[in-house]
Coordinates of C-alpha atoms and ligand atoms in Angstrom, one line a residue:
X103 CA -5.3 -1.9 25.9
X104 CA -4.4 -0.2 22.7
X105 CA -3.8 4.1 23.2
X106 CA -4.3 4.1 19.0
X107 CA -5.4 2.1 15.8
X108 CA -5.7 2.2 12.5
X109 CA -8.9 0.8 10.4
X110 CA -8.0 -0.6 7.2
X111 CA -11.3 -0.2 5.6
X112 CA -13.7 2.0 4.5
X113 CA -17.5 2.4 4.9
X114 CA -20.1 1.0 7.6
X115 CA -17.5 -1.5 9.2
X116 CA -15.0 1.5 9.7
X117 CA -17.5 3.7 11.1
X118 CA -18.6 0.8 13.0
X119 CA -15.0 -0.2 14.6
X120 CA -14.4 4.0 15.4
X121 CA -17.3 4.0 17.7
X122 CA -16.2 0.7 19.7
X123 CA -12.9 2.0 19.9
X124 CA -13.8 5.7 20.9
X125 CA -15.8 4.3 23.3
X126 CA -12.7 2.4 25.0
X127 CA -11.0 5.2 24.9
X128 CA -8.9 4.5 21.9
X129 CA -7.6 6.9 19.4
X130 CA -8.2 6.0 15.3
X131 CA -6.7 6.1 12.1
X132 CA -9.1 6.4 9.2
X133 CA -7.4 5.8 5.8
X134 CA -9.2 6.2 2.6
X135 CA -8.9 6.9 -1.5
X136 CA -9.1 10.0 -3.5
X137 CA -12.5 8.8 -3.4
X138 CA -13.7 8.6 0.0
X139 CA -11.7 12.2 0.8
X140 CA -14.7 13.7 2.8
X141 CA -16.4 10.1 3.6
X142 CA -18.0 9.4 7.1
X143 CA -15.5 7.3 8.2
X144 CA -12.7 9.7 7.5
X145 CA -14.8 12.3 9.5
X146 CA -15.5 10.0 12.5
X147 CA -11.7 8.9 12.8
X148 CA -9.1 11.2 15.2
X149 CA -6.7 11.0 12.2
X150 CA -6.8 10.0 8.7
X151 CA -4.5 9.2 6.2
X152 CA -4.9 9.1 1.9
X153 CA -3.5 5.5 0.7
X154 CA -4.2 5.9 -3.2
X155 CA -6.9 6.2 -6.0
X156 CA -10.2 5.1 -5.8
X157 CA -9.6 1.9 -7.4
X158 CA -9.0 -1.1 -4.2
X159 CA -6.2 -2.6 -5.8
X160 CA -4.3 1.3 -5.6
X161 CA -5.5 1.7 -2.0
X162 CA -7.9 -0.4 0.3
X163 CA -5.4 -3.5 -0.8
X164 CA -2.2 -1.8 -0.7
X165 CA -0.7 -3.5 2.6
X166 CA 2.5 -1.1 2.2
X167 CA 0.6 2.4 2.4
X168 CA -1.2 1.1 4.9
X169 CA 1.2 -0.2 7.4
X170 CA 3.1 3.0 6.5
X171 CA 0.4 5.0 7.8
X172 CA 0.0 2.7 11.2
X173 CA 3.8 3.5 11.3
X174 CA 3.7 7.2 11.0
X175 CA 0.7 7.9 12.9
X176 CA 2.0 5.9 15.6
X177 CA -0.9 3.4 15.7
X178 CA -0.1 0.2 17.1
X179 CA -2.6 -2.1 15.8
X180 CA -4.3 -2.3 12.8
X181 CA -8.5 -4.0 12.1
X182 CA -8.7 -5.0 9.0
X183 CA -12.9 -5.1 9.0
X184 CA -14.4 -7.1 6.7
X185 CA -13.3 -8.1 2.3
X186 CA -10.3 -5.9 0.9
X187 CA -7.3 -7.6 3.6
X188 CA -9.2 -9.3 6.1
X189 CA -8.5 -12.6 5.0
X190 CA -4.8 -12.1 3.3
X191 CA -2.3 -13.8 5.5
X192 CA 0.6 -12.4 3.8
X193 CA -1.1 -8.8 4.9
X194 CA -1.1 -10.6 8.6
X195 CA 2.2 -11.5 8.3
X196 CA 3.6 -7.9 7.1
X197 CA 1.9 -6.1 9.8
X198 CA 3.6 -8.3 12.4
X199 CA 7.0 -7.7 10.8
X200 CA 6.4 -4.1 10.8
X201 CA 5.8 -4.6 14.8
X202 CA 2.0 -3.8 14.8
X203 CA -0.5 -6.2 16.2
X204 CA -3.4 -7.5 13.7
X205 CA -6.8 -7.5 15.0
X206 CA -7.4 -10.9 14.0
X207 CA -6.5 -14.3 13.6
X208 CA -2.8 -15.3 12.5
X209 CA -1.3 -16.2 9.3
X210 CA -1.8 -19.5 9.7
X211 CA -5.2 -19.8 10.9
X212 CA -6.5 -18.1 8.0
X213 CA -4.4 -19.4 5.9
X214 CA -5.7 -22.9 6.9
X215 CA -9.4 -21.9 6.4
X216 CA -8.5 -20.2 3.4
X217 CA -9.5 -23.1 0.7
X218 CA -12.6 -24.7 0.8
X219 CA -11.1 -27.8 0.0
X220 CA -8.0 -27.9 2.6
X221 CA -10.3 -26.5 4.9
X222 CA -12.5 -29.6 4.5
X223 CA -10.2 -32.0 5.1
X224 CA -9.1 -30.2 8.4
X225 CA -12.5 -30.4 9.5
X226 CA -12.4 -34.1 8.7
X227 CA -9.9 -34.6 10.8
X228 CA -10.8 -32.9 13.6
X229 CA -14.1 -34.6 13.8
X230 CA -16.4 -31.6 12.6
X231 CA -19.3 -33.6 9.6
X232 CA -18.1 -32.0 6.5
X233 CA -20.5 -31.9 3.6
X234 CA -20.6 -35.0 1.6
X235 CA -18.3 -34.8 -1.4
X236 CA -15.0 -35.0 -3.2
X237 CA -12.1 -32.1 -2.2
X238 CA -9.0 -33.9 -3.6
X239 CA -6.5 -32.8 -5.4
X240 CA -7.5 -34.7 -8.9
X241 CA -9.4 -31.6 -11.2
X242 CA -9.4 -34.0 -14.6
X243 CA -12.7 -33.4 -15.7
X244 CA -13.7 -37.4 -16.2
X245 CA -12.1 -37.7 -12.8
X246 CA -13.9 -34.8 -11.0
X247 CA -17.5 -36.1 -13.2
X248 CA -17.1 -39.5 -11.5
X249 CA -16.9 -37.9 -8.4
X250 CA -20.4 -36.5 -8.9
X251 CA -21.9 -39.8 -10.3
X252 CA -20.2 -41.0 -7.3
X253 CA -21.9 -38.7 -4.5
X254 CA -25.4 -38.5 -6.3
X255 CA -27.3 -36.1 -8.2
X256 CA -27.6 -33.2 -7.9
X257 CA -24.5 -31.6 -6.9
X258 CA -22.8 -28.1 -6.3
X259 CA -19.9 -27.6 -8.1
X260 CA -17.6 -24.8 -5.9
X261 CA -14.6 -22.9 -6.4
X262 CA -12.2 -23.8 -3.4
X263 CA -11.0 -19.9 -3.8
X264 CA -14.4 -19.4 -3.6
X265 CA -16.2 -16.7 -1.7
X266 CA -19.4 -13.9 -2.0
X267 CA -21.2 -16.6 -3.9
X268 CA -19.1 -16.8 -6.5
X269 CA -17.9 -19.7 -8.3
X270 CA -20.4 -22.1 -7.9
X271 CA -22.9 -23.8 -10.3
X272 CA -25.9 -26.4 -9.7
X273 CA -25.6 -29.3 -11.5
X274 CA -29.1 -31.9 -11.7
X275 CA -27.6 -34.2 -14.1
X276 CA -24.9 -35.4 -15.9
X277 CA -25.3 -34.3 -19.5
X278 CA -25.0 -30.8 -18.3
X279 CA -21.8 -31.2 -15.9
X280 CA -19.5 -30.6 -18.2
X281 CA -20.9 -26.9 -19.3
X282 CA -21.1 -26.2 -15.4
X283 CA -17.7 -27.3 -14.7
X284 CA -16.3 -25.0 -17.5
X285 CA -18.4 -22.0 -16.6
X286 CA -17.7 -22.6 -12.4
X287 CA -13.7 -22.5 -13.6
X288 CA -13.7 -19.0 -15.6
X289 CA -15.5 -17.6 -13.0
X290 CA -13.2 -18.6 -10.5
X291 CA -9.9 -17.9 -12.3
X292 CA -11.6 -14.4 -13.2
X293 CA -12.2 -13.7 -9.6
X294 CA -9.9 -15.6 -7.3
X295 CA -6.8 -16.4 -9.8
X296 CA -7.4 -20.1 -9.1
X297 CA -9.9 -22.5 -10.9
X298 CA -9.6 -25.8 -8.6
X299 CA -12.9 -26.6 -7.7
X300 CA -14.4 -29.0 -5.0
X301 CA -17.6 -31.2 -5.5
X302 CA -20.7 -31.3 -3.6
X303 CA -23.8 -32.8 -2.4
X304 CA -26.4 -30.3 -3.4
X305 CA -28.7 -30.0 -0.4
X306 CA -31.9 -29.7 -1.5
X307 CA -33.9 -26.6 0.2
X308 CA -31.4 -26.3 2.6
X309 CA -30.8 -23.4 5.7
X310 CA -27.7 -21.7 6.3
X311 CA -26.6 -21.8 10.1
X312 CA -24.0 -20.2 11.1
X313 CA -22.1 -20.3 14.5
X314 CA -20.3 -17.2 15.8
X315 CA -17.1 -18.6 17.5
X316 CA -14.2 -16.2 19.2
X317 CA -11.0 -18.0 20.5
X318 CA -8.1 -16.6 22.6
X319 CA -5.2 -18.6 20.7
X320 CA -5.9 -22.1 23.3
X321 CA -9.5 -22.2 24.2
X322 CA -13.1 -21.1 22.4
X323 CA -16.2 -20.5 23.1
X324 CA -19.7 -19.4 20.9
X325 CA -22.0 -17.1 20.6
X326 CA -24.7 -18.5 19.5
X327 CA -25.8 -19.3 15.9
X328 CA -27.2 -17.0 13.1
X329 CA -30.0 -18.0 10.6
X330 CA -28.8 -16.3 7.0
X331 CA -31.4 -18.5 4.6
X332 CA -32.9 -15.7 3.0
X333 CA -30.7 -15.4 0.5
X334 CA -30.1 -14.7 -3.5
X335 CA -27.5 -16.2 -5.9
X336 CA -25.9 -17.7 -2.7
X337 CA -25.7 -14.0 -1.0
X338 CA -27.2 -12.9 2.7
X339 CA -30.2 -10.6 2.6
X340 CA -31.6 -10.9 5.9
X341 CA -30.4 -12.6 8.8
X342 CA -31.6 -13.6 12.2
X343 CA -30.9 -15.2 15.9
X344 CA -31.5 -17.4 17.0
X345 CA -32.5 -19.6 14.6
X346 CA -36.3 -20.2 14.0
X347 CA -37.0 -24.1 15.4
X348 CA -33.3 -24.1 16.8
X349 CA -33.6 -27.3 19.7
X350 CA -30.9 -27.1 22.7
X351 CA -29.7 -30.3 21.1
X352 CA -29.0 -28.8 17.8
X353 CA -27.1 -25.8 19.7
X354 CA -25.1 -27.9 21.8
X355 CA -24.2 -30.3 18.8
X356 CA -23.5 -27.3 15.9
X357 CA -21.3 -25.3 19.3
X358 CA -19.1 -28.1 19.6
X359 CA -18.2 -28.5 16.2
X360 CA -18.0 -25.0 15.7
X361 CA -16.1 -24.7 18.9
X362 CA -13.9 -27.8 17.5
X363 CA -13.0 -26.5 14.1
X364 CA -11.8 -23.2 16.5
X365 CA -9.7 -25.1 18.7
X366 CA -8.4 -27.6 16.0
X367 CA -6.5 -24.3 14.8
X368 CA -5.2 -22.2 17.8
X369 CA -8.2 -20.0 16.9
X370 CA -7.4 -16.0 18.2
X371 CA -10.0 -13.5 17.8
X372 CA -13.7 -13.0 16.0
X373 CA -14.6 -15.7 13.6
X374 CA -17.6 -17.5 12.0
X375 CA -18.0 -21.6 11.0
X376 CA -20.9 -21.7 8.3
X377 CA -23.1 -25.1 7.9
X378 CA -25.5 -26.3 5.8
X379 CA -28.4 -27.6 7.2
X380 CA -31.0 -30.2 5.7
X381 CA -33.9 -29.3 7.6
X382 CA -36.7 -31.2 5.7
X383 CA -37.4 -33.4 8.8
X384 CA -37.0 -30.3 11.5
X385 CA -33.7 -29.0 12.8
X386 CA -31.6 -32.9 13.6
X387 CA -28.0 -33.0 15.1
X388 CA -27.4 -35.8 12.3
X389 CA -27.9 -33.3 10.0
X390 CA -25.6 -30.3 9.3
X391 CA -22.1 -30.4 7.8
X392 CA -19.5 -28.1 7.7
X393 CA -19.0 -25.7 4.6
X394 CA -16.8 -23.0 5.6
X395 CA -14.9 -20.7 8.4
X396 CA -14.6 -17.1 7.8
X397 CA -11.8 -15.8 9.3
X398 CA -13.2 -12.6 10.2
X399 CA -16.1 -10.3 11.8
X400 CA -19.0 -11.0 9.4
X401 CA -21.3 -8.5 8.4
X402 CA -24.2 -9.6 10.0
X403 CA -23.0 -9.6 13.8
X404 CA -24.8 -6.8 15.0
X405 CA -27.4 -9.6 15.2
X406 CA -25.7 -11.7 17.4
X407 CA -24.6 -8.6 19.3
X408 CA -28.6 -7.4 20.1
X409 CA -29.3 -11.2 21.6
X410 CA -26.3 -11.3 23.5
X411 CA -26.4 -7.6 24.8
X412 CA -22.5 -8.0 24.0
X413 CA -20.1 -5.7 21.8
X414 CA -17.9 -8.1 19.6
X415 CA -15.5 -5.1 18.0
X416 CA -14.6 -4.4 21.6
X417 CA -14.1 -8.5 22.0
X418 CA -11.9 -7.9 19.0
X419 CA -9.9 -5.3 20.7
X420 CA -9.5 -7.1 24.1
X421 CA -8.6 -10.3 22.6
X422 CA -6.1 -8.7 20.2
X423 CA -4.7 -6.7 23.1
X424 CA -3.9 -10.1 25.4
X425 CA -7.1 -9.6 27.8
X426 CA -8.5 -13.4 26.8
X427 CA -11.7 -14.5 26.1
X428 CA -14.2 -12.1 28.1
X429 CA -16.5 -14.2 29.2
X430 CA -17.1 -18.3 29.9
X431 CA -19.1 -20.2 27.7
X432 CA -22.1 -20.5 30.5
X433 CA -21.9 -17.0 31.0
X434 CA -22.8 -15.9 27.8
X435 CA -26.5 -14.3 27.8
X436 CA -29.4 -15.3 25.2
X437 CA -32.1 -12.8 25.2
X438 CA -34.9 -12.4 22.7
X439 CA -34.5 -12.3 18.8
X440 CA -32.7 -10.3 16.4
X441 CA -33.0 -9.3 12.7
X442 CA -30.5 -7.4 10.2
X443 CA -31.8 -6.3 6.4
X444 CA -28.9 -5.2 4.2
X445 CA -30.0 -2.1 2.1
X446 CA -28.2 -1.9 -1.2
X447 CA -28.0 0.2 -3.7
X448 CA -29.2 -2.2 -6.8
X449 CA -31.7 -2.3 -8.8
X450 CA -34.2 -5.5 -7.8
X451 CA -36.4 -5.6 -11.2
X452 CA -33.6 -5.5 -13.3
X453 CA -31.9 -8.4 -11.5
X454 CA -30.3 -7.1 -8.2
X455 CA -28.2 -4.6 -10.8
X456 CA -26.1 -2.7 -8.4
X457 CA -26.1 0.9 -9.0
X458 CA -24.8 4.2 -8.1
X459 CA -26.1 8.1 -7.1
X460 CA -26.1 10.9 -4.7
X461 CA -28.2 10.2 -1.5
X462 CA -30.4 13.4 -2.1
X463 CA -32.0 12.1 1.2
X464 CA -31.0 9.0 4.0
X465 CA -33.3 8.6 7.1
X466 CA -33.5 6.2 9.3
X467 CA -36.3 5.9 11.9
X468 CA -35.0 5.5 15.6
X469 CA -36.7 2.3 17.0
X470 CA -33.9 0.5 14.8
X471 CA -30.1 0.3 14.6
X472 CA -28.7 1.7 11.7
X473 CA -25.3 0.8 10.9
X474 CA -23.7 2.9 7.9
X475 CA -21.5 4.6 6.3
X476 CA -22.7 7.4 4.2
X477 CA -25.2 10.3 4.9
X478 CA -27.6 12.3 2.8
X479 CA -25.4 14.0 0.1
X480 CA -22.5 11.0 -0.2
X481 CA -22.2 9.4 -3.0
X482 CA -22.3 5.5 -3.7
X483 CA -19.9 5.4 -6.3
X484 CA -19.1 2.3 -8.9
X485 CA -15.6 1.5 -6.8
X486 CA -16.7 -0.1 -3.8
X487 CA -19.9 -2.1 -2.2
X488 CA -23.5 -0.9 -2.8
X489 CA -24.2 -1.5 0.7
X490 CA -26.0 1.7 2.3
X491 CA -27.1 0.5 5.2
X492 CA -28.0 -2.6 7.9
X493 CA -31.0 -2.2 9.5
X494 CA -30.9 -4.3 12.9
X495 CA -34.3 -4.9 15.0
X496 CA -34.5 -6.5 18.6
X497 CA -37.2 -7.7 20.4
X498 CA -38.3 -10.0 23.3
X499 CA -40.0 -12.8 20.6
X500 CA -39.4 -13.6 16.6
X501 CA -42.7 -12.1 15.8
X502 CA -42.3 -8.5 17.7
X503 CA -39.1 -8.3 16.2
X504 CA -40.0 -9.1 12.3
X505 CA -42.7 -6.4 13.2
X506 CA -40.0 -4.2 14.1
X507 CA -38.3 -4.7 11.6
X508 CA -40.7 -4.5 9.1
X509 CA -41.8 -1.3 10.2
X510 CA -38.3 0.4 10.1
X511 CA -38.0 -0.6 6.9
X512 CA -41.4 0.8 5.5
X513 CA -40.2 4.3 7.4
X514 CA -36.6 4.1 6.2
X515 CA -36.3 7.3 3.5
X516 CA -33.7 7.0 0.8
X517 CA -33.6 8.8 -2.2
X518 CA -31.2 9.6 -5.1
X519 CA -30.5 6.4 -6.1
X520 CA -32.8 2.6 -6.9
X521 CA -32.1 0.7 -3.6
X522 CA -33.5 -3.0 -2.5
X523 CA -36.0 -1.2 -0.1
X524 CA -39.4 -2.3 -1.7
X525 CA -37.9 -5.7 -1.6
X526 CA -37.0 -6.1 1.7
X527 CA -40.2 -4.3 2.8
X528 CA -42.0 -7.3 1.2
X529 CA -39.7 -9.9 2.0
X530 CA -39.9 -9.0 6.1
X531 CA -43.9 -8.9 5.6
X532 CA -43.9 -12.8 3.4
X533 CA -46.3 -14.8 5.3
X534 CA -43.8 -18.0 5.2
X535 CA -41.1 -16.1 6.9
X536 CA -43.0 -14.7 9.1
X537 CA -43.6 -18.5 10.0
X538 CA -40.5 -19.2 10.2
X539 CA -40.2 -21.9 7.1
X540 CA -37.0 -20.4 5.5
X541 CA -34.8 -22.1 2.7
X542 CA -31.9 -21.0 0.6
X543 CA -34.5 -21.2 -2.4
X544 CA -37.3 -18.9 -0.8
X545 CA -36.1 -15.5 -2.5
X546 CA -35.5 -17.2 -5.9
X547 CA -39.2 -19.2 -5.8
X548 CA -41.2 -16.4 -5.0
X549 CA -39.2 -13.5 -6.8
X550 CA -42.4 -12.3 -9.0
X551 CA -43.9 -11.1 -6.1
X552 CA -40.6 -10.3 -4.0
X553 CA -39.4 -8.0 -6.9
X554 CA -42.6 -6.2 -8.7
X555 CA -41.9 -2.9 -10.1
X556 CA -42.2 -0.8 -6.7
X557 CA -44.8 1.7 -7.7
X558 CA -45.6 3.0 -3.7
X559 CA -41.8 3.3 -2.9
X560 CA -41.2 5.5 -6.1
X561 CA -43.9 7.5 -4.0
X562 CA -42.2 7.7 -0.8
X563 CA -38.9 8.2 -2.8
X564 CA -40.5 11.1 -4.5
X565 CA -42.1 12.7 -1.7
X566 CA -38.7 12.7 0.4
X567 CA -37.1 14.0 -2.5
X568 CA -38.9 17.0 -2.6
X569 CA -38.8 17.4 1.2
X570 CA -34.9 17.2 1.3
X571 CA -35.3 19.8 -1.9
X572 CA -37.4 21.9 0.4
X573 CA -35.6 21.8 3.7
X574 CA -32.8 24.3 4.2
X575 CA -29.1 23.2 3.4
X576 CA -27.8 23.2 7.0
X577 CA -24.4 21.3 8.6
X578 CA -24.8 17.5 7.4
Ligands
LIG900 P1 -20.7 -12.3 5.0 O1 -21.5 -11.4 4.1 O2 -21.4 -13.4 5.5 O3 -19.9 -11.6 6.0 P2 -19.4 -12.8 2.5 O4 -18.7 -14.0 2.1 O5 -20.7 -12.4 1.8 O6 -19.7 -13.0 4.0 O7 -18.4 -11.6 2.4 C1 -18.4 -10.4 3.2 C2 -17.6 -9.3 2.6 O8 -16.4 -9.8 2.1 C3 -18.3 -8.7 1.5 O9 -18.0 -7.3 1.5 C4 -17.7 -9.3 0.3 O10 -17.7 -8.4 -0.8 C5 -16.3 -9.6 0.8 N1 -15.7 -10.8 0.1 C6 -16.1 -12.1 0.3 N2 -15.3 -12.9 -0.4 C7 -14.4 -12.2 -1.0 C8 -13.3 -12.4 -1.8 N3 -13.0 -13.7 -2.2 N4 -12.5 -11.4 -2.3 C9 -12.8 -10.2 -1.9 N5 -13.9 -9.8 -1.1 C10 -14.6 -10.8 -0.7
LIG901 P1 -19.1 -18.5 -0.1 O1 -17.6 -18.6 0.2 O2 -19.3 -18.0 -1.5 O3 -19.8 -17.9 1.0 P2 -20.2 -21.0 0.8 O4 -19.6 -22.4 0.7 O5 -20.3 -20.4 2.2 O6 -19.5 -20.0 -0.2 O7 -21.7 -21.2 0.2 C1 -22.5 -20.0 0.0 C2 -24.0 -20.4 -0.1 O8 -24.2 -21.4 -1.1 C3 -24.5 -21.1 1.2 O9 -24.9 -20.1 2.1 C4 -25.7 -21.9 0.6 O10 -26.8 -21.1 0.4 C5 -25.2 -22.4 -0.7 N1 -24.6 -23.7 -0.6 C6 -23.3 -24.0 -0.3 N2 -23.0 -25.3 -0.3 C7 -24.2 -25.9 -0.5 C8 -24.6 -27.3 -0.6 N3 -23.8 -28.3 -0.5 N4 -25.9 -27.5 -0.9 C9 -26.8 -26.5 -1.1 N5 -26.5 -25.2 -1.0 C10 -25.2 -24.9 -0.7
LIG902 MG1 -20.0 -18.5 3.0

């Protein structure tokens, strides 16, 4: 096992990966910006190292301050997290060269699950349903319209770059394909550098599964699937496991692919293979298709990690250090059900505008997990992810845990800054997920009431505001 690694990433993940590691006995490297000087992570690390300005492209993405650091602190691996390198091969490849071990796939794996499109046609070949549609290599606009006509309205025009729900446009019909196909493109050469796009069959009020796959390089196995339907402008919000209705047919059928696409690769370490699911007749092996593989640990697998009783950072670690996969497929456990609600920072009324502020007061109650990275008094600044928070809730059935949840979220106190809270209170308390009937489209058909002006949180907000005014500063 590793004596000392660095964490090439800042926030809730960082803080997240430290507490695996110092629990195996492993010494860490923080690095961080001008920025994130005094941040949690930086405080909860052994070591920690400044990289650059606050900006990512001057620090969190600069491969050659980082594996510096690794170097000079004598770390021998390095975890990328989750976003700023996890998924750069050419960052894999220069940690190797340096002669540091990457907690993670290899070059090539992510390099192969990179593009939507060649990612598709890997799937294809290895047997895994893909989602109906054209990923060629043809991006003339009469060409890439005929492909559409070709598959059936509506479709879902996609970036292959694509990624965080960006670079993708619904299209009903074919007068307005053409505007779609020009606004999808600037998108994606603004955000990835590359405007190729794939087409789509657009699944109408489809559910996003998702299987949580880890590999030792030869052989894979899964954890179970996640259910990440609640979502808005293609982004998680809350996520669950197992998934409502999930059949042991279903499971076994979605595992094998999943466990397919893995394989079909030399798959090493944490990773996640996303479907689509049409779900209009009930959960149906005939009916999910592949979308995409995330190379990575995903944000939402502490909810994996409360049904399976299992810590995947430290699977990370033990796979990355040549242990092999921990457990056998049959011996992974199943227990219960599981729910994570990302708090942000944003402003819901005004349409999910992210914003920024000094947490005058952060509280979270204890029947929950909490993973984050700031405390009352940091700062979420314009730089880096609103996130503030996941709140994770266990319990032995769907219902006790929604309850759970919705209760932690009702005696969560945040204050110095507009946050989702309000929202999510409502959303774990709407009577149709509470039954179980979740879509893609939920959030988006019943935002009036979702996203009302919240008059009783501005209540709590203010009322913990002047607590935290009234308590005594004392050692944070
Ligand atoms: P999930 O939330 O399911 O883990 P996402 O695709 O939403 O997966 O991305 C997770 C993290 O990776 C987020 O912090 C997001 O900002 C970041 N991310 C996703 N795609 C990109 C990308 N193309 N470039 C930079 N960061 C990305
Ligand atoms: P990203 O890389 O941005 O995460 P994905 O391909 O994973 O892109 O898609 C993100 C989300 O967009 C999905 O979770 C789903 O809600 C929606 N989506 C993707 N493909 C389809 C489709 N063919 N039909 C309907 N919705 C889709
Ligand atoms: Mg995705």
């Amino acid at each position: 096992m590793f004596r000392k690694i660095l964490i090439a990433n800042r926030g809730e993940i960082a803080c997240r990966i430290i507490a695996t590691a110092r629990r195996l006995g492993i010494r860490t490297v923080a690095v961080h910006s001008t920025a994130d000087a005094r941040a949690a992570h930086v405080a909860m690390a052994d070591e920690a190292v400044a990289i650059g300005p606050p900006a990512p492209a001057d620090s969190y993405l600069r491969a050659d301050h980082i594996i510096e650091a690794a170097l000079k602190t004598g770390a021998e691996a390095i975890h990328p997290g989750y976003g700023f390198l996890s998924e750069n091969p050419d960052f894999v490849t220069a940690v190797e060269a340096a002669g540091l071990t990457f907690i993670g796939p290899s070059a090539e794996a992510i390099r192969s699950m990179g593009l939507k499109d060649a990612a598709k046609a890997l799937m294809e070949r290895a047997g895994v349903p893909v989602v109906p549609g054209y990923h060629g290599a043809d991006q003339d606009d009469a060409h890439l319209e005929g492909a559409a006509e070709a598959i059936g309205w509506p479709v879902l025009i996609k970036a292959v770059a694509g990624g965080g729900g960006k670079g993708m446009r619904a299209v009903a019909r074919p007068a307005d394909f053409a505007a779609a196909l020009a606004s999808a493109r600037s998108e994606a050469r603004a955000a990835f550098g590359n405007e190729a796009v794939l087409i789509e069959k657009l699944i109408e009020r489809p559910r996003h599964l998702e299987l949580q796959i880890f590999g030792d390089g030869t052989d894979a196995v899964h954890l179970y699937e996640r259910d990440c339907s609640l979502q808005r402008r293609h982004q998680k919000v809350i996520e669950e496991a197992p998934a409502p209705g999930m059949t042991p047919e279903m499971r076994a059928a979605m595992g094998e692919a999943a466990v397919r696409a893995a394989r079909a690769i030399g798959y090493r370490g944490a990773g996640t293979v996303e479907f689509i699911v049409d779900a209009s007749d009930g959960l149906r092996p005939d009916r999910f298709w592949f979308m995409e593989m995330n190379t990575r640990l995903q944000v939402e697998h502490p909810v994996t990690e409360a049904v399976t009783g299992l810590d995947l950072v430290e699977w990370q670690l033990r796979i990355a250090a040549g242990e092999g996969l921990p457990l056998t497929q049959d011996r992974i456990p199943l227990t219960g059900h599981a729910f994570e609600a990302r708090l942000y920072a944003e402003d819901v009324p005004a349409g999910f505008l992210p914003a920024t502020g000094t947490l005058a007061h952060l509280e979270f109650p204890e029947t929950v997990r909490a993973d984050t990275g700031v405390r009352t008094g940091d700062t979420i600044s314009p730089w880096y992810d609103p996130m503030i928070a996941k709140i994770v809730a266990h319990g032995p059935t769907r219902a006790v845990a929604l309850n759970r949840l919705a209760r932690a979220i009702e005696d969560t106190r945040v204050a110095g800054t507009v946050t989702n809270l309000a929202f999510l209170g409502r959303l774990a308390r709407h009577p149709g997920f509470a039954r179980g009937e979740v879509d893609t489209g939920l959030i988006d058909r019943e935002i009036d009431l979702l996203a009302e002006s919240p008059a009783p949180a501005r209540a709590i907000e203010a009322a913990a505001l002047l607590e935290a005014a009234a308590a005594p500063a004392g050692p944070r």
